[in-house]
mmCIF file of C-alpha atoms in Angstrom:
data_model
loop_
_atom_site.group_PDB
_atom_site.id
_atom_site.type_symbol
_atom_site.label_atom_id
_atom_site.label_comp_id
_atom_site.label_asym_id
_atom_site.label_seq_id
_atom_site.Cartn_x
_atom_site.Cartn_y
_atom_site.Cartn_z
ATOM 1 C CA UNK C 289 0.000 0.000 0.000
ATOM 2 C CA UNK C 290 1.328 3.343 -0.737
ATOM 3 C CA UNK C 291 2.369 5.825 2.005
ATOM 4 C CA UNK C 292 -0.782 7.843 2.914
ATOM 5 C CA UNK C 293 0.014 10.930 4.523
ATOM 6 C CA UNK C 294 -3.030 12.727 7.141
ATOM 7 C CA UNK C 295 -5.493 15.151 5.295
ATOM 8 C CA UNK C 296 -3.935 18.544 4.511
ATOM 9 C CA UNK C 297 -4.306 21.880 2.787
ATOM 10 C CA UNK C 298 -1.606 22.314 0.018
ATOM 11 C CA UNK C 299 -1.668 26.257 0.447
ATOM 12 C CA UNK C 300 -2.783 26.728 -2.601
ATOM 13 C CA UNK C 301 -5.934 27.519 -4.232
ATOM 14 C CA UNK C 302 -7.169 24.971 -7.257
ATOM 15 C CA UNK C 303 -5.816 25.711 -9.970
ATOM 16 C CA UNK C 304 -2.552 27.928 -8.879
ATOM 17 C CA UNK C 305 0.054 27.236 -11.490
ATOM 18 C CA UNK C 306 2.888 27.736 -8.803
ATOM 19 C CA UNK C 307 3.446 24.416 -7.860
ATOM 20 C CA UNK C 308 6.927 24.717 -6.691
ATOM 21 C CA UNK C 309 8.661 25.375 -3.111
ATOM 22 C CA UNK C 310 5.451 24.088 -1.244
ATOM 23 C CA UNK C 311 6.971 22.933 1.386
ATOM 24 C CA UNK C 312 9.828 25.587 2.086
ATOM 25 C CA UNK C 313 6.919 28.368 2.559
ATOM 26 C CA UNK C 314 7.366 30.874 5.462
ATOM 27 C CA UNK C 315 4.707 29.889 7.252
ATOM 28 C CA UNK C 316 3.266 33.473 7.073
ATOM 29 C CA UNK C 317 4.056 33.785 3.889
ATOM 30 C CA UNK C 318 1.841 30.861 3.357
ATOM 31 C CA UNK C 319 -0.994 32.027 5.449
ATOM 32 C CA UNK C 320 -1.214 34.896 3.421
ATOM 33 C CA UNK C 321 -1.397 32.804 0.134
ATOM 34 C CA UNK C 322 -4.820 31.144 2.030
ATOM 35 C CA UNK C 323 -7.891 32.759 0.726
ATOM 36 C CA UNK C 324 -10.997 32.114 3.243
ATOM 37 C CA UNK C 325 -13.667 30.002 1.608
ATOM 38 C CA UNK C 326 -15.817 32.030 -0.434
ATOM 39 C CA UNK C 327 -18.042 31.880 -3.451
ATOM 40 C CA UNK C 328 -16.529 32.956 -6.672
ATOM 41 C CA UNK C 329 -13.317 32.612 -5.913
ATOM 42 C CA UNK C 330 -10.363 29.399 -6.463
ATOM 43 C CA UNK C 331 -11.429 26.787 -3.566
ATOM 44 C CA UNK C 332 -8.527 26.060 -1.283
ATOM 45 C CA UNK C 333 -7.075 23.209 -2.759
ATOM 46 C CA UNK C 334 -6.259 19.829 -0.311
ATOM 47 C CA UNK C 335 -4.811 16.229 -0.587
ATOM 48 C CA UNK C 336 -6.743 13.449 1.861
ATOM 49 C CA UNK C 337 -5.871 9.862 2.091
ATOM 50 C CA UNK C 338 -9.351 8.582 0.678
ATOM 51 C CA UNK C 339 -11.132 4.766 0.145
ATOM 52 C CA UNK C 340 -12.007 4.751 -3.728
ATOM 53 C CA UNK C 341 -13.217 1.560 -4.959
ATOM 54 C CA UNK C 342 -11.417 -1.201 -2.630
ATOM 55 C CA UNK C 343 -8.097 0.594 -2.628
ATOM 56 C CA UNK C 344 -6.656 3.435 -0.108
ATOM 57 C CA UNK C 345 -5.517 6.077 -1.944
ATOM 58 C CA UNK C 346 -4.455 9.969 -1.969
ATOM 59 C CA UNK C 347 -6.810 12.155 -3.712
ATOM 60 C CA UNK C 348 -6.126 16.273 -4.939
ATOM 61 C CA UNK C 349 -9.066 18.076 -5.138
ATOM 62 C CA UNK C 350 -6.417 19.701 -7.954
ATOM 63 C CA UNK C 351 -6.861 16.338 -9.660
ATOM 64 C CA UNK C 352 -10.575 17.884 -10.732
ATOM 65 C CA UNK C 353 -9.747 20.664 -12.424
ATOM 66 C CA UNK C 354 -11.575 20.723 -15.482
ATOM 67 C CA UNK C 355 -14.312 18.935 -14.235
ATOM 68 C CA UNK C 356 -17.326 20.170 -12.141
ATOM 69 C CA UNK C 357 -17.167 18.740 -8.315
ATOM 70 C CA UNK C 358 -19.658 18.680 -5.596
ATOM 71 C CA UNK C 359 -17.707 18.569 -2.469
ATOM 72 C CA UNK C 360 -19.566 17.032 0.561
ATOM 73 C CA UNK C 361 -18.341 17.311 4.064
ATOM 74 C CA UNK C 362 -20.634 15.383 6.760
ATOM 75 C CA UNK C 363 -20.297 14.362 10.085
ATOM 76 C CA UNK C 364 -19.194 11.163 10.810
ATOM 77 C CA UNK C 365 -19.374 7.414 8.970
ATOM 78 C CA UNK C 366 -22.020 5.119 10.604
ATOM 79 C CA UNK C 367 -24.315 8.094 11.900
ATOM 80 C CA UNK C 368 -27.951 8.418 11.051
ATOM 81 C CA UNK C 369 -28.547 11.295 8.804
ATOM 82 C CA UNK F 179 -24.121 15.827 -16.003
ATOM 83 C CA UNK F 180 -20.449 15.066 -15.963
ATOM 84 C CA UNK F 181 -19.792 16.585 -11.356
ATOM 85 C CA UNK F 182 -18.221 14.144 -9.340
ATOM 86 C CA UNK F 183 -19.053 13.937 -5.978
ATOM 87 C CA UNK F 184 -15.859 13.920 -2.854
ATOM 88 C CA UNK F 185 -17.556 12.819 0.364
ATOM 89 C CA UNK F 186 -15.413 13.702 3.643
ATOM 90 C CA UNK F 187 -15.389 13.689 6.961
ATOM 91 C CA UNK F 188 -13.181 12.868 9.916
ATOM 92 C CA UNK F 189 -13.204 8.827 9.630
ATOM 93 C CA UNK F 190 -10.046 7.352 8.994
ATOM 94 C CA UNK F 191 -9.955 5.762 5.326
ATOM 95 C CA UNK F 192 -10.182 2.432 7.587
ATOM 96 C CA UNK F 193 -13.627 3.168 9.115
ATOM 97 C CA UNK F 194 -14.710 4.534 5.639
ATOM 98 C CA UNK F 195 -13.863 0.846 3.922
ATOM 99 C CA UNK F 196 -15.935 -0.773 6.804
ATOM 100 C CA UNK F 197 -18.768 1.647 6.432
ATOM 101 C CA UNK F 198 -19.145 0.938 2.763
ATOM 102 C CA UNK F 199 -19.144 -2.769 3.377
ATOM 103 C CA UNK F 200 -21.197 -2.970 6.062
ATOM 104 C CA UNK F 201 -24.259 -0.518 5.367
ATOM 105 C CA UNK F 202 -23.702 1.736 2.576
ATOM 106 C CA UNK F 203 -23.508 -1.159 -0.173
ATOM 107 C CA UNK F 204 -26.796 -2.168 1.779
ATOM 108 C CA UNK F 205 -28.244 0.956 0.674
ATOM 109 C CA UNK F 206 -26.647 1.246 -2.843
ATOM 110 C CA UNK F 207 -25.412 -1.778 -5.005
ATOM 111 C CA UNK F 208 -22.077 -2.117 -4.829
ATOM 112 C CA UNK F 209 -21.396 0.936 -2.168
ATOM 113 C CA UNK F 210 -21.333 4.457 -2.810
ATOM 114 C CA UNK F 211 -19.457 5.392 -5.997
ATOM 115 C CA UNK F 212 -17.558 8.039 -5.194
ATOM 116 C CA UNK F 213 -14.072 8.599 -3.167
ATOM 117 C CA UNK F 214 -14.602 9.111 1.193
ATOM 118 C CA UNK F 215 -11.949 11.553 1.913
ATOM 119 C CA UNK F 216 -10.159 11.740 5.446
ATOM 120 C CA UNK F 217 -10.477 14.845 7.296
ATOM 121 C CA UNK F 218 -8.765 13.583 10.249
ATOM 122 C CA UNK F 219 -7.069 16.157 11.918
ATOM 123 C CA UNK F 220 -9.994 18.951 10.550
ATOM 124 C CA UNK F 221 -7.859 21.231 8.729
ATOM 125 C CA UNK F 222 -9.369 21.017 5.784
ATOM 126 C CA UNK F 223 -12.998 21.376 6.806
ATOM 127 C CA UNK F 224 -11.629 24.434 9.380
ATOM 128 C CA UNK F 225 -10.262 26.088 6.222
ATOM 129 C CA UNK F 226 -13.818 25.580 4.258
ATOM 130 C CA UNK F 227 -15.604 27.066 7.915
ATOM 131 C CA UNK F 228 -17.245 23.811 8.279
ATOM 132 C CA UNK F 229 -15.501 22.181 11.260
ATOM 133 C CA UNK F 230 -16.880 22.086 14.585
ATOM 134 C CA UNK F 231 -13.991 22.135 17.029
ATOM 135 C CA UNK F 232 -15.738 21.687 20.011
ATOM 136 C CA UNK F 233 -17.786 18.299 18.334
ATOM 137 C CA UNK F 234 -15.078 17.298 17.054
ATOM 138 C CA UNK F 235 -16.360 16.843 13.530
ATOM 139 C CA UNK F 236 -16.852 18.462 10.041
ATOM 140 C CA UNK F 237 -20.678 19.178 9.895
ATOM 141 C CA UNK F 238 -22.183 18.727 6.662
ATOM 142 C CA UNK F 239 -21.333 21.397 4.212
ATOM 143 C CA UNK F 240 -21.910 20.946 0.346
ATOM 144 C CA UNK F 241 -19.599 22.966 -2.057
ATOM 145 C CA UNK F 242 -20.310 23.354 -6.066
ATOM 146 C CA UNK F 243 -16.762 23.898 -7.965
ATOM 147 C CA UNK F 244 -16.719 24.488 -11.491
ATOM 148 C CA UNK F 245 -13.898 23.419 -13.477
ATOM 149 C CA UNK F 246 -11.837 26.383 -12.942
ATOM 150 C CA UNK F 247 -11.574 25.440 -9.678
ATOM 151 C CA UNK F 248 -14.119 28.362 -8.632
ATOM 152 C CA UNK F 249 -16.697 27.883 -5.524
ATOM 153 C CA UNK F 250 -19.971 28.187 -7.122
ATOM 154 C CA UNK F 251 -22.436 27.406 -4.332
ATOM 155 C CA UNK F 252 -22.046 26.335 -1.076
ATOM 156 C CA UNK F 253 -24.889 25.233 1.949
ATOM 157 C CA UNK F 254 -23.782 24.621 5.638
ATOM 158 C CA UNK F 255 -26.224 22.860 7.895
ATOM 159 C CA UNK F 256 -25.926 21.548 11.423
ATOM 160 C CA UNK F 257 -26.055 17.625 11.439
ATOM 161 C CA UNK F 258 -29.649 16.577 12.133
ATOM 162 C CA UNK F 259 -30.967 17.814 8.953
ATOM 163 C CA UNK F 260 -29.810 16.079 5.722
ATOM 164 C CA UNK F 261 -29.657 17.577 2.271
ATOM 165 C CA UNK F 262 -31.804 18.064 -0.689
ATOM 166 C CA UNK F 263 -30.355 16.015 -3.768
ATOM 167 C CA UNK F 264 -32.643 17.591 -5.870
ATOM 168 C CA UNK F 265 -31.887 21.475 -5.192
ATOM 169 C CA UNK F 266 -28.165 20.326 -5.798
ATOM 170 C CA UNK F 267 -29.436 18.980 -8.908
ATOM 171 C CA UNK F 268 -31.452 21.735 -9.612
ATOM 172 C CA UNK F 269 -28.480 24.602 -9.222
ATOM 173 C CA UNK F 270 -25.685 21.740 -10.603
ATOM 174 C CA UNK F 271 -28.222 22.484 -13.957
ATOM 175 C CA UNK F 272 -28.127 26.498 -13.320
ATOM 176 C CA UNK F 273 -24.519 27.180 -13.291
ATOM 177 C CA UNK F 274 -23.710 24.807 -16.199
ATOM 178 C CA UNK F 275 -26.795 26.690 -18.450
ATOM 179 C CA UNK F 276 -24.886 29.858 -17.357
ATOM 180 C CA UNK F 277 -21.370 29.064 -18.158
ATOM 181 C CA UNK F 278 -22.277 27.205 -21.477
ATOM 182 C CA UNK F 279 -24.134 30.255 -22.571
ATOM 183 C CA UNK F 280 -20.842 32.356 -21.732
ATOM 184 C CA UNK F 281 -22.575 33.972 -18.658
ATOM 185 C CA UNK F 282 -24.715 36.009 -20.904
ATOM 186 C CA UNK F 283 -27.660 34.440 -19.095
ATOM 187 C CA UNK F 284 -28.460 34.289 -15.584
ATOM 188 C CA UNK F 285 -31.329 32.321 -13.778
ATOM 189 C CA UNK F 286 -33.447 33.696 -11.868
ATOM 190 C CA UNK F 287 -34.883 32.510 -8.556
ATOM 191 C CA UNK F 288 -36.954 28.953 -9.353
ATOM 192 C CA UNK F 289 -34.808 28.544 -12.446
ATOM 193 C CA UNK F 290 -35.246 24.848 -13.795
ATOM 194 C CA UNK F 291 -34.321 23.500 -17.068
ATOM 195 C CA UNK F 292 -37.162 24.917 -19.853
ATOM 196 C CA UNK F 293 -37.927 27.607 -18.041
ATOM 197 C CA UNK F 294 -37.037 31.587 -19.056
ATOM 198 C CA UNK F 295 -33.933 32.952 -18.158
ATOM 199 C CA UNK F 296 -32.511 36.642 -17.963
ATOM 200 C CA UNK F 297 -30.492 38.512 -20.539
ATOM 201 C CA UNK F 298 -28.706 40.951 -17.928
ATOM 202 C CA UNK F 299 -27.950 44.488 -19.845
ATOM 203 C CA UNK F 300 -28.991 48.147 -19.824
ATOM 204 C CA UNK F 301 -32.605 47.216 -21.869
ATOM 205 C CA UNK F 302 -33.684 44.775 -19.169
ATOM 206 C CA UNK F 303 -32.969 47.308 -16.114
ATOM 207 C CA UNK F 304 -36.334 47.932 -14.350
ATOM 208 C CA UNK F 305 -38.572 45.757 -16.786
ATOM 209 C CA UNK F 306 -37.997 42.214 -15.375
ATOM 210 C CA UNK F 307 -41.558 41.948 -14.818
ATOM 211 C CA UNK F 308 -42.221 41.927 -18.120
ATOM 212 C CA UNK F 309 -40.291 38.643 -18.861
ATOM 213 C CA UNK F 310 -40.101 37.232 -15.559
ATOM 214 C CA UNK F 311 -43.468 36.658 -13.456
ATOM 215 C CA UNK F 312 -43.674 35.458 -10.259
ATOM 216 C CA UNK F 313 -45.217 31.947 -10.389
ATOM 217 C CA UNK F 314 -41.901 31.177 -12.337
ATOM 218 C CA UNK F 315 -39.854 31.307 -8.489
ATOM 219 C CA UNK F 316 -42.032 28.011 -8.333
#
């Protein structure tokens, strides 16, 4: 099984060309280059380890671009709702 | 309609794979067939203003992205009240009309496939009520 890494933010915003020097980012620096969630502008983009069809994997919501997603957050597996 | 769907929340991957085996495939042939995301540690629902520190948990929050990578719509609810599939449907429909027609056109409340939309530009300002009546909100 590939090395899954924990849920994160990449910094970025979908779509941000700049893919270089992620991780050597002053932290504030970085901060900065978060934009709060807001409609009409880039989502903040994120890696997750994920289940997809039997297999663990990491998934990008970068991966999407050029696609239309609906992003669901909910609370918690094996609840009622 | 070409959207996939990203479900996450804070289950490890691990809880996700027994969820899917043990009721969601009960539910839907096969399981669910879209990717369960790990939020574990929250970050990523704190940055989209949907996790609840002191529960612990993302609540449920629904975000429309368009291919650009743009947040379209989103709808945050506390947990005991689930969603409406077909309102996601319905404004899924909206926003692709709009960008295929260039955003020339915008839909007005009630919009559903078939029914008018709005040319916005200096000839429309102040007589909306002349193409757009009221029954058409529902």
């Amino acid at each position: 099984m590939a090395k899954l890494k924990c849920g994160q933010l990449t910094g970025k915003v979908v779509g941000d060309k700049d893919e270089t020097s992620k991780t050597e980012e002053p932290a504030k620096a970085k901060e900065e280059k978060m934009t709060k969630i807001m409609v009409g502008r880039k989502a903040p983009d994120f890696e997750a380890p994920a289940y997809v069809n039997g297999e663990i994997k990491m998934v990008k919501l970068s991966d999407y671009l050029g696609k239309w997603v609906v992003l669901c957050f909910y609370p918690g597996d094996y609840t009622f709702v | 309609m070409g959207v996939e769907v990203l479900a996450i929340s804070v289950d490890s991957p691990f809880v996700h794979k027994s969820w899917q085996e043990n009721e969601l495939s009960k539910m839907v042939d096969g399981g669910v067939p879209y990717p369960l995301l790990s939020d574990g540690s929250g970050r990523i629902g704190a940055e989209y203003g949907v996790y609840d520190e002191e529960a612990g948990v993302d609540v449920r929050g629904r975000f429309i992205i368009d291919p650009d990578g743009v947040v379209q719509s989103m709808e945050v609810m506390t947990p005991p009240v689930g969603r409406n599939v077909m309102e996601l449907i319905r404004q899924i429909q909206a926003y692709q009309h709009v960008r295929e027609s260039g955003e020339t056109e915008a839909t007005p409340a009630g919009w559903k496939p078939g029914k008018p939309t709005l040319k916005p530009g200096p000839d429309l300002v102040g007589k909306v009520y002349e193409v757009w009546k009221t029954e058409n909100a529902f």
